[in-house]
Coordinates of C-alpha atoms in Angstrom, one line a residue:
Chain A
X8 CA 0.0 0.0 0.0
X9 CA 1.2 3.1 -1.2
X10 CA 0.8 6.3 1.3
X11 CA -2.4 7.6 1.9
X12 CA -1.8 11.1 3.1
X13 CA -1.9 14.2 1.2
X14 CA 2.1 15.2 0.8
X15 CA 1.4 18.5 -0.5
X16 CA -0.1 21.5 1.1
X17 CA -2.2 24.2 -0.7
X18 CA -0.8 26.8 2.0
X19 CA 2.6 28.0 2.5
X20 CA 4.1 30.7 4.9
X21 CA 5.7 33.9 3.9
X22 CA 6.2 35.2 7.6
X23 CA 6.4 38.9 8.1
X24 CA 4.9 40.9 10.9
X25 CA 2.9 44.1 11.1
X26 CA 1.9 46.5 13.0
X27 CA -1.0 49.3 13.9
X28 CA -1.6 52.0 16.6
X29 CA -4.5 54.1 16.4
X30 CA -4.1 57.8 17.9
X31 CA -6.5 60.7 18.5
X32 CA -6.0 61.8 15.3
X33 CA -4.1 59.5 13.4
X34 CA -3.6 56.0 12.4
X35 CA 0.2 54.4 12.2
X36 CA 0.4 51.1 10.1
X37 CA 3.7 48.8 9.9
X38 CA 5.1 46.0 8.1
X39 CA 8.2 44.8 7.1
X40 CA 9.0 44.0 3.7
X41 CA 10.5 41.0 3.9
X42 CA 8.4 37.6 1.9
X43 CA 10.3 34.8 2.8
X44 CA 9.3 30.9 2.4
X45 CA 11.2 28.1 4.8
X46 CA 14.9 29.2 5.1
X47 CA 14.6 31.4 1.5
X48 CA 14.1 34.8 1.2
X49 CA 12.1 35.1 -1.7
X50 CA 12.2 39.0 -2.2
X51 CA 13.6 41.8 0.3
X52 CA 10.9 44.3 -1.3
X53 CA 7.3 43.2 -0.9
X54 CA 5.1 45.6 0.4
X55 CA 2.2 44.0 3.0
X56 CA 0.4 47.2 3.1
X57 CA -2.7 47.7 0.9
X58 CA -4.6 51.3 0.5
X59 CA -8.5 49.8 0.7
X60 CA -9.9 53.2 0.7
X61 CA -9.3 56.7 1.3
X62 CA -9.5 56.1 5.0
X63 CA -8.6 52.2 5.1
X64 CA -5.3 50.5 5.2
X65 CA -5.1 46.7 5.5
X66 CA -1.4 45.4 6.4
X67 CA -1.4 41.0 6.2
X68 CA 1.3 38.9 6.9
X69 CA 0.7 34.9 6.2
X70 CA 0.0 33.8 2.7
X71 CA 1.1 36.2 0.5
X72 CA -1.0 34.4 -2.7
X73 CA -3.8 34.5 -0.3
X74 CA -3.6 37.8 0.7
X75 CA -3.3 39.1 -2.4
X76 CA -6.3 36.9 -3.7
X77 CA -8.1 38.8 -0.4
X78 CA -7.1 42.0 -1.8
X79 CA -8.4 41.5 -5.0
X80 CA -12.0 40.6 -3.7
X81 CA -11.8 43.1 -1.7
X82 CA -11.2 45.9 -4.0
X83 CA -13.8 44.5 -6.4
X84 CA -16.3 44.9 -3.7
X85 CA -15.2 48.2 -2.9
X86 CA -15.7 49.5 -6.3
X87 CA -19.2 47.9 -6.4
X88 CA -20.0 49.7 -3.1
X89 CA -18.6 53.1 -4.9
X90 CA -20.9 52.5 -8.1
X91 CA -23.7 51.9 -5.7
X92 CA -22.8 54.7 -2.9
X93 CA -21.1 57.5 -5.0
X94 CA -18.7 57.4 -1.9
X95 CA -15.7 55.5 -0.6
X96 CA -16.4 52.9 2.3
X97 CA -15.6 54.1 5.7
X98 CA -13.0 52.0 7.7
X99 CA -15.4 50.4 10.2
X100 CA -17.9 49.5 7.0
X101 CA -14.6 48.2 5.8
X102 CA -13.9 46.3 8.9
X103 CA -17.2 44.7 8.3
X104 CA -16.5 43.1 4.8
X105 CA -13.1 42.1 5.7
X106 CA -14.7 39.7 8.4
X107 CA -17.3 38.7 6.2
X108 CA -15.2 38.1 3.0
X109 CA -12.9 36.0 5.4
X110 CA -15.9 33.9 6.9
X111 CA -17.1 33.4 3.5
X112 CA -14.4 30.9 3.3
X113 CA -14.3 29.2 6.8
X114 CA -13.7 26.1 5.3
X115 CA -11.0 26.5 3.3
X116 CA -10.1 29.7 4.6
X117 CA -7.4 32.3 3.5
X118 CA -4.3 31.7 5.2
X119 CA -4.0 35.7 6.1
X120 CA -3.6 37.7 9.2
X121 CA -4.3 41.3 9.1
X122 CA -4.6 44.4 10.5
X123 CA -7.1 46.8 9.2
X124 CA -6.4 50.5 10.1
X125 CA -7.8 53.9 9.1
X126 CA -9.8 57.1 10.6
X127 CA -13.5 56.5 11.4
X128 CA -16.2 58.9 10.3
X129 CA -15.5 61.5 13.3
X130 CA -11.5 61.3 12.2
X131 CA -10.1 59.4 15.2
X132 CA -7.8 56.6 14.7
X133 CA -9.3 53.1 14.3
X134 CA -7.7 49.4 14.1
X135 CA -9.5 46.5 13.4
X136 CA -7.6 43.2 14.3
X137 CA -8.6 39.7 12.8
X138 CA -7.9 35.7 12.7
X139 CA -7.6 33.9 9.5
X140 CA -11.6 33.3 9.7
X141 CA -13.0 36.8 10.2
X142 CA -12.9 36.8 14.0
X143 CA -12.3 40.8 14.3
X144 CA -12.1 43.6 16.9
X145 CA -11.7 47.3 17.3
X146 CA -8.7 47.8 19.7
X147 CA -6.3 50.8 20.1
X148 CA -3.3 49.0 18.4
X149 CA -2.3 45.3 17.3
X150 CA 0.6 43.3 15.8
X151 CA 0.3 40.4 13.5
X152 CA 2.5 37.7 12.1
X153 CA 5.6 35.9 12.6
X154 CA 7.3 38.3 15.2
X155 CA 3.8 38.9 16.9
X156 CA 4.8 37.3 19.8
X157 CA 7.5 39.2 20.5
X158 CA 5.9 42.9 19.5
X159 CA 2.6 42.3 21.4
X160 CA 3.9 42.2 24.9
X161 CA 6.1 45.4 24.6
X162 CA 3.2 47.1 22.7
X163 CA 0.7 46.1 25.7
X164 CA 3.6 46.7 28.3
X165 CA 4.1 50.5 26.7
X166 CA 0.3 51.1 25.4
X167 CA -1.8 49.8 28.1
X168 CA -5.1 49.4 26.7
X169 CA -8.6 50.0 28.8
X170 CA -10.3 46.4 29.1
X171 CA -12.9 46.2 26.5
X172 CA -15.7 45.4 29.3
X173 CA -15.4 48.2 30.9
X174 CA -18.9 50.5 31.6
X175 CA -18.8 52.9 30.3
X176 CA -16.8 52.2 27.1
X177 CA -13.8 53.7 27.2
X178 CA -11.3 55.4 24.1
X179 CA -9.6 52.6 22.8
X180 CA -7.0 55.3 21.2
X181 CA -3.2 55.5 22.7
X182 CA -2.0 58.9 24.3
X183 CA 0.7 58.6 22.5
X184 CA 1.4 61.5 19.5
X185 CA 1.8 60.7 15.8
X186 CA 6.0 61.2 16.3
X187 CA 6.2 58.7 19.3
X188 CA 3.7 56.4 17.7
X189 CA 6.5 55.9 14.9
X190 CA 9.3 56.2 17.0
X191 CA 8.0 53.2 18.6
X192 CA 7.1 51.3 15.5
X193 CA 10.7 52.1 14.4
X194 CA 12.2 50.8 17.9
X195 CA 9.7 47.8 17.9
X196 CA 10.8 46.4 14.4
X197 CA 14.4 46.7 15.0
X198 CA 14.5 44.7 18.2
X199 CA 11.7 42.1 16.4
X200 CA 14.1 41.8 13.8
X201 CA 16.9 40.9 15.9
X202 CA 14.9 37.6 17.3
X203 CA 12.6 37.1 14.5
X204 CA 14.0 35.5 11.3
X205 CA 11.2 36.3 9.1
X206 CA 11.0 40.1 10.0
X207 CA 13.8 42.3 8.4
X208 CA 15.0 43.9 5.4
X209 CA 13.0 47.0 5.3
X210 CA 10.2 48.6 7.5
X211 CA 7.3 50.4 5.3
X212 CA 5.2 52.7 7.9
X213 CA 2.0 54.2 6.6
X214 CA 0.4 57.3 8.7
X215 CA -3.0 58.4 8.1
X216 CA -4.0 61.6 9.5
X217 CA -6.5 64.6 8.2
X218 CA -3.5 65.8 6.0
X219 CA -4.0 62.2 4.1
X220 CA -1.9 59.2 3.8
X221 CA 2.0 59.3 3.6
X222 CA 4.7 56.7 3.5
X223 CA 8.4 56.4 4.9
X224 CA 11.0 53.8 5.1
X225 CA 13.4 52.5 7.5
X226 CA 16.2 49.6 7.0
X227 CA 16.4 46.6 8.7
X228 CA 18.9 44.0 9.4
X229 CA 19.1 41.9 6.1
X230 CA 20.3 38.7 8.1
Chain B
X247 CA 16.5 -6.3 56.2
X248 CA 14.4 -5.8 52.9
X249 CA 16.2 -7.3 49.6
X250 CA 16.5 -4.1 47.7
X251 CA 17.9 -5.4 44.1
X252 CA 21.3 -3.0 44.4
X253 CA 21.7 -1.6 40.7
X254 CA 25.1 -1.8 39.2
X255 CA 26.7 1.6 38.4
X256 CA 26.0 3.0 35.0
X257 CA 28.9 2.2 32.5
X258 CA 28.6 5.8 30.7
X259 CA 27.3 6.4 27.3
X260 CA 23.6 7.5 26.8
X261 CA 20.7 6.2 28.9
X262 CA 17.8 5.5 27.3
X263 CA 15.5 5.4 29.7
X264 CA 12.8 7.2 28.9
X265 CA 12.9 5.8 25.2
X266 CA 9.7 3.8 25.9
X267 CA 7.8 6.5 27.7
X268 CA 8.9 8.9 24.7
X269 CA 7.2 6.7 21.9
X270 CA 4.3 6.5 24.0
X271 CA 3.9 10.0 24.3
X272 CA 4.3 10.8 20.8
X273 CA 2.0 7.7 19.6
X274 CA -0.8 9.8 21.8
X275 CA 0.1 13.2 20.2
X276 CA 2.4 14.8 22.4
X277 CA 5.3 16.6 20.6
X278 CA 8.7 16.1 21.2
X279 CA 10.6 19.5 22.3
X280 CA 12.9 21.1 19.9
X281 CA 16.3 21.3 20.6
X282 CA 18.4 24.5 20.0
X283 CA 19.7 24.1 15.9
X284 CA 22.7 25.9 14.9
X285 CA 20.5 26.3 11.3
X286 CA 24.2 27.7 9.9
X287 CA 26.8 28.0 7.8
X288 CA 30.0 26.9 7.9
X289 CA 33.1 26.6 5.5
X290 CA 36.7 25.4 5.3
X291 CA 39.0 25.9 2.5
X292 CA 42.8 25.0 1.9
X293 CA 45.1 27.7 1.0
X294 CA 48.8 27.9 0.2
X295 CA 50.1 27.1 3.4
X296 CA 47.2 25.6 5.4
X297 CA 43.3 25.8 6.6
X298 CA 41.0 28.4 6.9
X299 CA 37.5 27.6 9.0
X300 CA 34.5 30.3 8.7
X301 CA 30.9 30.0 10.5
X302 CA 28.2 32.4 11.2
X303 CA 27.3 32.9 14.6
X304 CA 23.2 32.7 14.7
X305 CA 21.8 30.1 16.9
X306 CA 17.9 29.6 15.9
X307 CA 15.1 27.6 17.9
X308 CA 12.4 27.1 15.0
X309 CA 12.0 30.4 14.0
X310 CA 13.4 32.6 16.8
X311 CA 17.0 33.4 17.2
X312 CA 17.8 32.4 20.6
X313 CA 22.1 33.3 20.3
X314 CA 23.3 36.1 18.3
X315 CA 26.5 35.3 18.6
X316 CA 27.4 32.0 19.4
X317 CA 30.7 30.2 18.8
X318 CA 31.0 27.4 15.5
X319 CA 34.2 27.1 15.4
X320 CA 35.2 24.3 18.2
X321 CA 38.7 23.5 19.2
X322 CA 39.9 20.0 18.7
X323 CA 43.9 20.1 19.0
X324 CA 46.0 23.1 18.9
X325 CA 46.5 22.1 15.3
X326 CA 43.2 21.2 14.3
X327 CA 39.9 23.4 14.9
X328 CA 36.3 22.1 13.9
X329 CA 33.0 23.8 12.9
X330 CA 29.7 22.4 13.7
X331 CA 26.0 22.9 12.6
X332 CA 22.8 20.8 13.5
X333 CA 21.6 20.6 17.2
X334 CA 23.7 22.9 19.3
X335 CA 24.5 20.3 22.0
X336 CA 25.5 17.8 19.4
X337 CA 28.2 19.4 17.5
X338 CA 29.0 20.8 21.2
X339 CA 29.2 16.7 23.1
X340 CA 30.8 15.3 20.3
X341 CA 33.8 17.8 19.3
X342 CA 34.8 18.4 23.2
X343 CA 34.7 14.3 23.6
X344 CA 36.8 13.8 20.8
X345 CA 39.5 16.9 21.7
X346 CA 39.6 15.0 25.0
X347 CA 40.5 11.6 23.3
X348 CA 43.1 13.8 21.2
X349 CA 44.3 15.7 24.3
X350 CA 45.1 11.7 26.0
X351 CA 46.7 10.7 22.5
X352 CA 49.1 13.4 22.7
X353 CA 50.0 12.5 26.1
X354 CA 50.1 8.8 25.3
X355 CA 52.3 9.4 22.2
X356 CA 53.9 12.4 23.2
X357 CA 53.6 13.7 19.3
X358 CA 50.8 16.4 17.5
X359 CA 47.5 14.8 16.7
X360 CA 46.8 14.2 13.2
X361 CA 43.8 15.6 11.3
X362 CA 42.6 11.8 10.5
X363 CA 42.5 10.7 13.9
X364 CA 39.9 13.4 14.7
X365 CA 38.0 12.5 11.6
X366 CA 38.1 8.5 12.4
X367 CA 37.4 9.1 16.1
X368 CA 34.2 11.6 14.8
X369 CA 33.0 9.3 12.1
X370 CA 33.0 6.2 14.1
X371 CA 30.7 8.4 17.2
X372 CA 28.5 9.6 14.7
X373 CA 28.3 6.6 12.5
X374 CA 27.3 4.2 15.8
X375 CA 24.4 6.0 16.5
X376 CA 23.2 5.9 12.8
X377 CA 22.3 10.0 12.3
X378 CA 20.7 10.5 15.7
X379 CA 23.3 12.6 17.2
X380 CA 22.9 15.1 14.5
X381 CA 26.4 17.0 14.1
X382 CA 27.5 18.1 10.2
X383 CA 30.9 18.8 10.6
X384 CA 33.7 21.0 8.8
X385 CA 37.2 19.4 10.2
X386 CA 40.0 21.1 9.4
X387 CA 43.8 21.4 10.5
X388 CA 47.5 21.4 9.8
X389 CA 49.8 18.4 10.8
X390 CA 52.9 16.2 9.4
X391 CA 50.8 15.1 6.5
X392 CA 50.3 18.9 5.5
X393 CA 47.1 20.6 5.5
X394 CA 43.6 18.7 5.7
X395 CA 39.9 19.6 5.3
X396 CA 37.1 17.0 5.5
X397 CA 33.2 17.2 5.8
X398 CA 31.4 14.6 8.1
X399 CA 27.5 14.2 7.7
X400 CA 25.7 13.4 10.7
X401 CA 25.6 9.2 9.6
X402 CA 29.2 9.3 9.5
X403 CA 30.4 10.0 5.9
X404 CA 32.9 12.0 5.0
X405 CA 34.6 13.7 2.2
X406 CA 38.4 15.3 1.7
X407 CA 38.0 18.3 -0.3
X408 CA 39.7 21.3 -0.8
X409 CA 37.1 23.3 -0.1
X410 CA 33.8 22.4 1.5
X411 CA 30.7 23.9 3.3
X412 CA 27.9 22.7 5.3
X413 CA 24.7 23.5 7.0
X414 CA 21.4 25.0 6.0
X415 CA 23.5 28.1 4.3
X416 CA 26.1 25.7 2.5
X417 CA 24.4 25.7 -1.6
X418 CA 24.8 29.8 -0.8
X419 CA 28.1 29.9 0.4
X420 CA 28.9 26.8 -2.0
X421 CA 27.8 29.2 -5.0
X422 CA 30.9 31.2 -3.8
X423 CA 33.4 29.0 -3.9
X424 CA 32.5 27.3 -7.0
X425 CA 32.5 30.9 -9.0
X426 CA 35.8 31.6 -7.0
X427 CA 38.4 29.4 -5.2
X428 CA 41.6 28.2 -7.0
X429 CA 44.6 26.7 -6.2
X430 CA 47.4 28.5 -4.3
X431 CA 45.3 31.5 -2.6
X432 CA 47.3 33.6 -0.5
X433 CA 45.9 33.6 3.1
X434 CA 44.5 37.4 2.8
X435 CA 42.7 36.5 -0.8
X436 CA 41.7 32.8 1.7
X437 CA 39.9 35.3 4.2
X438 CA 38.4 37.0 2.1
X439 CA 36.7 34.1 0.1
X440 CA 36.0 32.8 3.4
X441 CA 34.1 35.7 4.9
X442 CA 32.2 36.4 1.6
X443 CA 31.2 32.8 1.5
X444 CA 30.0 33.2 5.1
X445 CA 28.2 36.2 4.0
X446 CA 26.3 35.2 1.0
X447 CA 25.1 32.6 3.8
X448 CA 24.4 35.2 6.4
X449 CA 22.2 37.0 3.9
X450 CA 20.7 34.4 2.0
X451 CA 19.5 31.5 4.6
X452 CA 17.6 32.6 7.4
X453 CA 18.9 30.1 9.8
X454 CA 22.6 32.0 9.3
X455 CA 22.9 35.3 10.7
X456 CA 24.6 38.0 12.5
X457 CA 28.4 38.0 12.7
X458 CA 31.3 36.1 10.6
X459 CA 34.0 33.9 12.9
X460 CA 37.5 32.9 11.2
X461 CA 40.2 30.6 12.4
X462 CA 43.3 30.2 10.5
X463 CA 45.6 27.5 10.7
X464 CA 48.8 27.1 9.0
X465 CA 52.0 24.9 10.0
X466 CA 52.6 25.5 13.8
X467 CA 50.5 28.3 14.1
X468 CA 46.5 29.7 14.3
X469 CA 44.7 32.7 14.7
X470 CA 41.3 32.7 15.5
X471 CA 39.9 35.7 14.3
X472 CA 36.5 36.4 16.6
X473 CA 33.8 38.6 15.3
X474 CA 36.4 39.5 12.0
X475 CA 33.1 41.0 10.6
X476 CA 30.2 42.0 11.9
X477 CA 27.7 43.4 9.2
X478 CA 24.8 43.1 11.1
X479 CA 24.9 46.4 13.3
X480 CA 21.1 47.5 14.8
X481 CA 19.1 49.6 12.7
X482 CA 17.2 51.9 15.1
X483 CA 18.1 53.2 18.3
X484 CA 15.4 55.6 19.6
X485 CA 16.3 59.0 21.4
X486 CA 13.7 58.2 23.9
X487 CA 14.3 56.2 26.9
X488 CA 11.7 53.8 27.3
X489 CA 10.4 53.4 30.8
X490 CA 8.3 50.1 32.5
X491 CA 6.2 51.3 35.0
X492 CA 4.0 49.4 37.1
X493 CA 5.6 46.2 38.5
X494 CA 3.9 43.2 39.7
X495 CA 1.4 45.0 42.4
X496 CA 2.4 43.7 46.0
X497 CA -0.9 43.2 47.6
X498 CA -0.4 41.5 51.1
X499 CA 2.6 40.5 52.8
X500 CA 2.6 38.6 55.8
X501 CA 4.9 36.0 56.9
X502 CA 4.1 33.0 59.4
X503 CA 7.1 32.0 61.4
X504 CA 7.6 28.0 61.3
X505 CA 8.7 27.5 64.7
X506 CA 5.4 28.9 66.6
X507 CA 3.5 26.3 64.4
X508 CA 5.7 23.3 65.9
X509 CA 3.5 21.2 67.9
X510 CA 5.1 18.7 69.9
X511 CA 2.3 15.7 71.2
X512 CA 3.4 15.2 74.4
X513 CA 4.4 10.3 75.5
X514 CA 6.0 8.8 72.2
X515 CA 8.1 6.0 72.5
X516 CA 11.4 6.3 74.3
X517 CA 13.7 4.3 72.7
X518 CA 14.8 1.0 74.3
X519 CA 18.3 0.1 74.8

């Protein structure tokens, strides 16, 4: 008898980690841009940050054929919504679809973790923060992907967050202003990238604010 | 008096114990742990008048680095230096057994070790336990016979080259040698191959990282050349100083001395005799 088991997997892991911190005013999203598979580095320039809307950036670390199948769907549902609307989706409506268009496919889901950031309708910062299956939440910041584990703890050590069962709600938002909110990015990647070995090469960091959206860059260790 | 079988001392070598209870556990799902993998790379090359050893120093555990700057390169014999990769503890155990077996050769013989006395003493360890003590070896030294290099896989083969790499960054660093060793290289041109072999490792496997060690051995002498490059500095340092406030919140402290709570219940036997 010959084996039985599947040997091939339809999934694969391109590692990456990102990042997103909501503030008053603004909304900081990170990634490296490192796509690596096993012990291979398959490109040092992949950029895991995807404009959804005006006012909604998604950042995914995971699958990167997946993701990009995600973002595809995604943006042809957006420009129905625009047809339909004669607007661009807000980030919470955004939020909304993401979790759906991921638990459309709970049984063969898309192997993609993201983080969904952008300004809500009164201009605060938002992020949304999701499993593979559309299990989401609106939090003040989140990390995602292979150096997760290391990021989160510093993030809830520095950004301590109200619990989300506190009456009355309270701000999810950090106190923290839009220069120490990169700052910390900045400082939070370089010390993931000295532990994680699928986190380096480059940082990407996308700030939303009233003013728009801008990009900057920062090197990484390319070990 | 109760028969109590009396065990006979333990003979040395690995016990395997637990062998029994391991293959249980795993039959019902439980995961072994991992072990700490020096996921490396490591090269040796002859030049004109002897060896030159090179290894990363990133030591990985899955996918987090858990040494950033570990030592490959082992010592065998003041001639003869060896660099490891696979389990950490492995290429450790093994090459500070055999120096020890050298170290009582010498004194038995009174004359340098030879490079193929490490190699038969490796091969025959690694070869007995059929690829479970997993240690890929780059052996390399300087003795009568002239300069040696071998390779040793973790079943016990080996190979006599004059040049060789191993480990999960060898085909990059192999890639380098292939486009550029010859014959005859002068030991500055060696190091230089050497540390840009090491490199193309460092940069293109994941499991290699961080900083590049050298050791150079030529007839009666070595230099081991720690940290010769280090192209890995940190990226970001922030201007802010960043502060950890609240600690573990002490609550209630109170402390129960022991020797008020000794009771002593008065009669008990007084011992005869």
């Amino acid at each position: 008898m010959t084996k039985q088991q599947a040997n091939w997997s339809p999934y694969d892991n391109n590692g990456g980690s990102c990042v997103a911190i909501a503030g008053a005013d603004y909304c900081v999203m990170a990634a490296d841009t490192r796509m690596s598979s096993g012990y291979n580095i398959l490109t040092r320039e992949y950029s895991k940050i995807c404009k959804l809307a005006d006012k909604a950036v998604m950042a995914s670390s995971g699958f990167q054929a997946d993701v990009n199948a995600l973002q595809k769907q995604l943006a042809a549902k957006h420009l129905t919504y625009q047809h339909q609307h004669n607007k661009q989706m807000s980030c919470p409506a955004m939020a909304q679809l993401l979790s759906n268009t991921l638990y459309y496919k709970r049984f063969f889901p898309y192997y993609a973790f993201n983080v969904l950031g952008g300004l809500d309708s009164e201009g605060k910062g938002c992020v949304f923060t999701y499993d593979a299956v559309g299990s989401y939440e609106r939090v003040g910041y989140s990390s995602q992907g292979s150096g997760s584990t290391l990021i989160m703890p510093f993030l809830d050590n520095q950004l301590k967050s109200p619990s989300p069962l506190l009456l009355p709600a309270q701000d999810a938002v950090t106190p923290l202003s839009e220069s120490e909110a990169v700052d910390l990015v900045k400082t939070v990647f370089a010390s993931a990238t000295e532990r994680d070995i699928y986190t380096g090469d480059k940082l990407e960091i996308v700030v939303l604010n009233a003013g728009g959206i801008h990009r900057e860059y920062m090197e990484l260790r390319k070990d | 008096m109760s028969q109590v079988a009396v065990e006979a001392p333990p003979k040395g070598g690995f016990s395997f114990d637990l062998c029994r209870r391991n293959g249980m556990l795993s039959k019902k799902g439980v995961p072994p742990p991992s072990y700490r993998k020096t996921g490396t790379t490591i090269v040796g090359l002859i030049f004109q008048d002897g060896v030159i050893l090179g290894a990363d120093t990133r030591a990985t555990e899955g996918p987090i680095v858990c040494d950033k700057n570990c030592e490959k390169i082992h010592y065998m014999a003041p001639n003869i230096y060896c660099c490891g990769a696979g389990t950490a503890a492995d290429t450790e155990a093994v090459t500070d057994m055999v120096s020890s077996q050298l170290q009582l050769h010498r004194y038995h013989t009174g004359r340098e070790s030879r490079v193929v006395t490490a190699l038969t003493l490796l091969k025959s360890h690694l070869f007995k336990y059929q690829g479970h003590v997993q240690a890929a070896l780059v052996l390399g030294g300087v003795d009568a016979n002239g300069p040696h290099l071998h390779t040793i896989y973790p079943h016990g083969s080996t190979d006599t080259l004059p040049f060789a790499t191993m480990g999960s960054g060898s085909l990059a660093a192999m890639s380098v040698f292939e486009s550029k060793y010859r014959e005859g290289l002068t030991k500055e041109e060696g190091i230089k191959l050497v540390c840009e072999a090491i490199c193309s490792g460092i940069f293109n496997d994941l499991g290699s990282g961080s900083n590049v060690d050298v050791c150079v051995i030529t007839k009666g002498q070595k230099e081991y050349l720690r940290n010769h490059q280090l192209p890995n500095p940190r990226t970001y340092v922030s201007s802010k100083r960043f502060s950890f406030p609240k600690k573990t919140e002490v609550l209630l402290t109170r402390i129960t001395p022991l020797k008020e709570m000794v009771e002593v219940i008065g009669g008990g036997d007084i011992m005869e005799e």
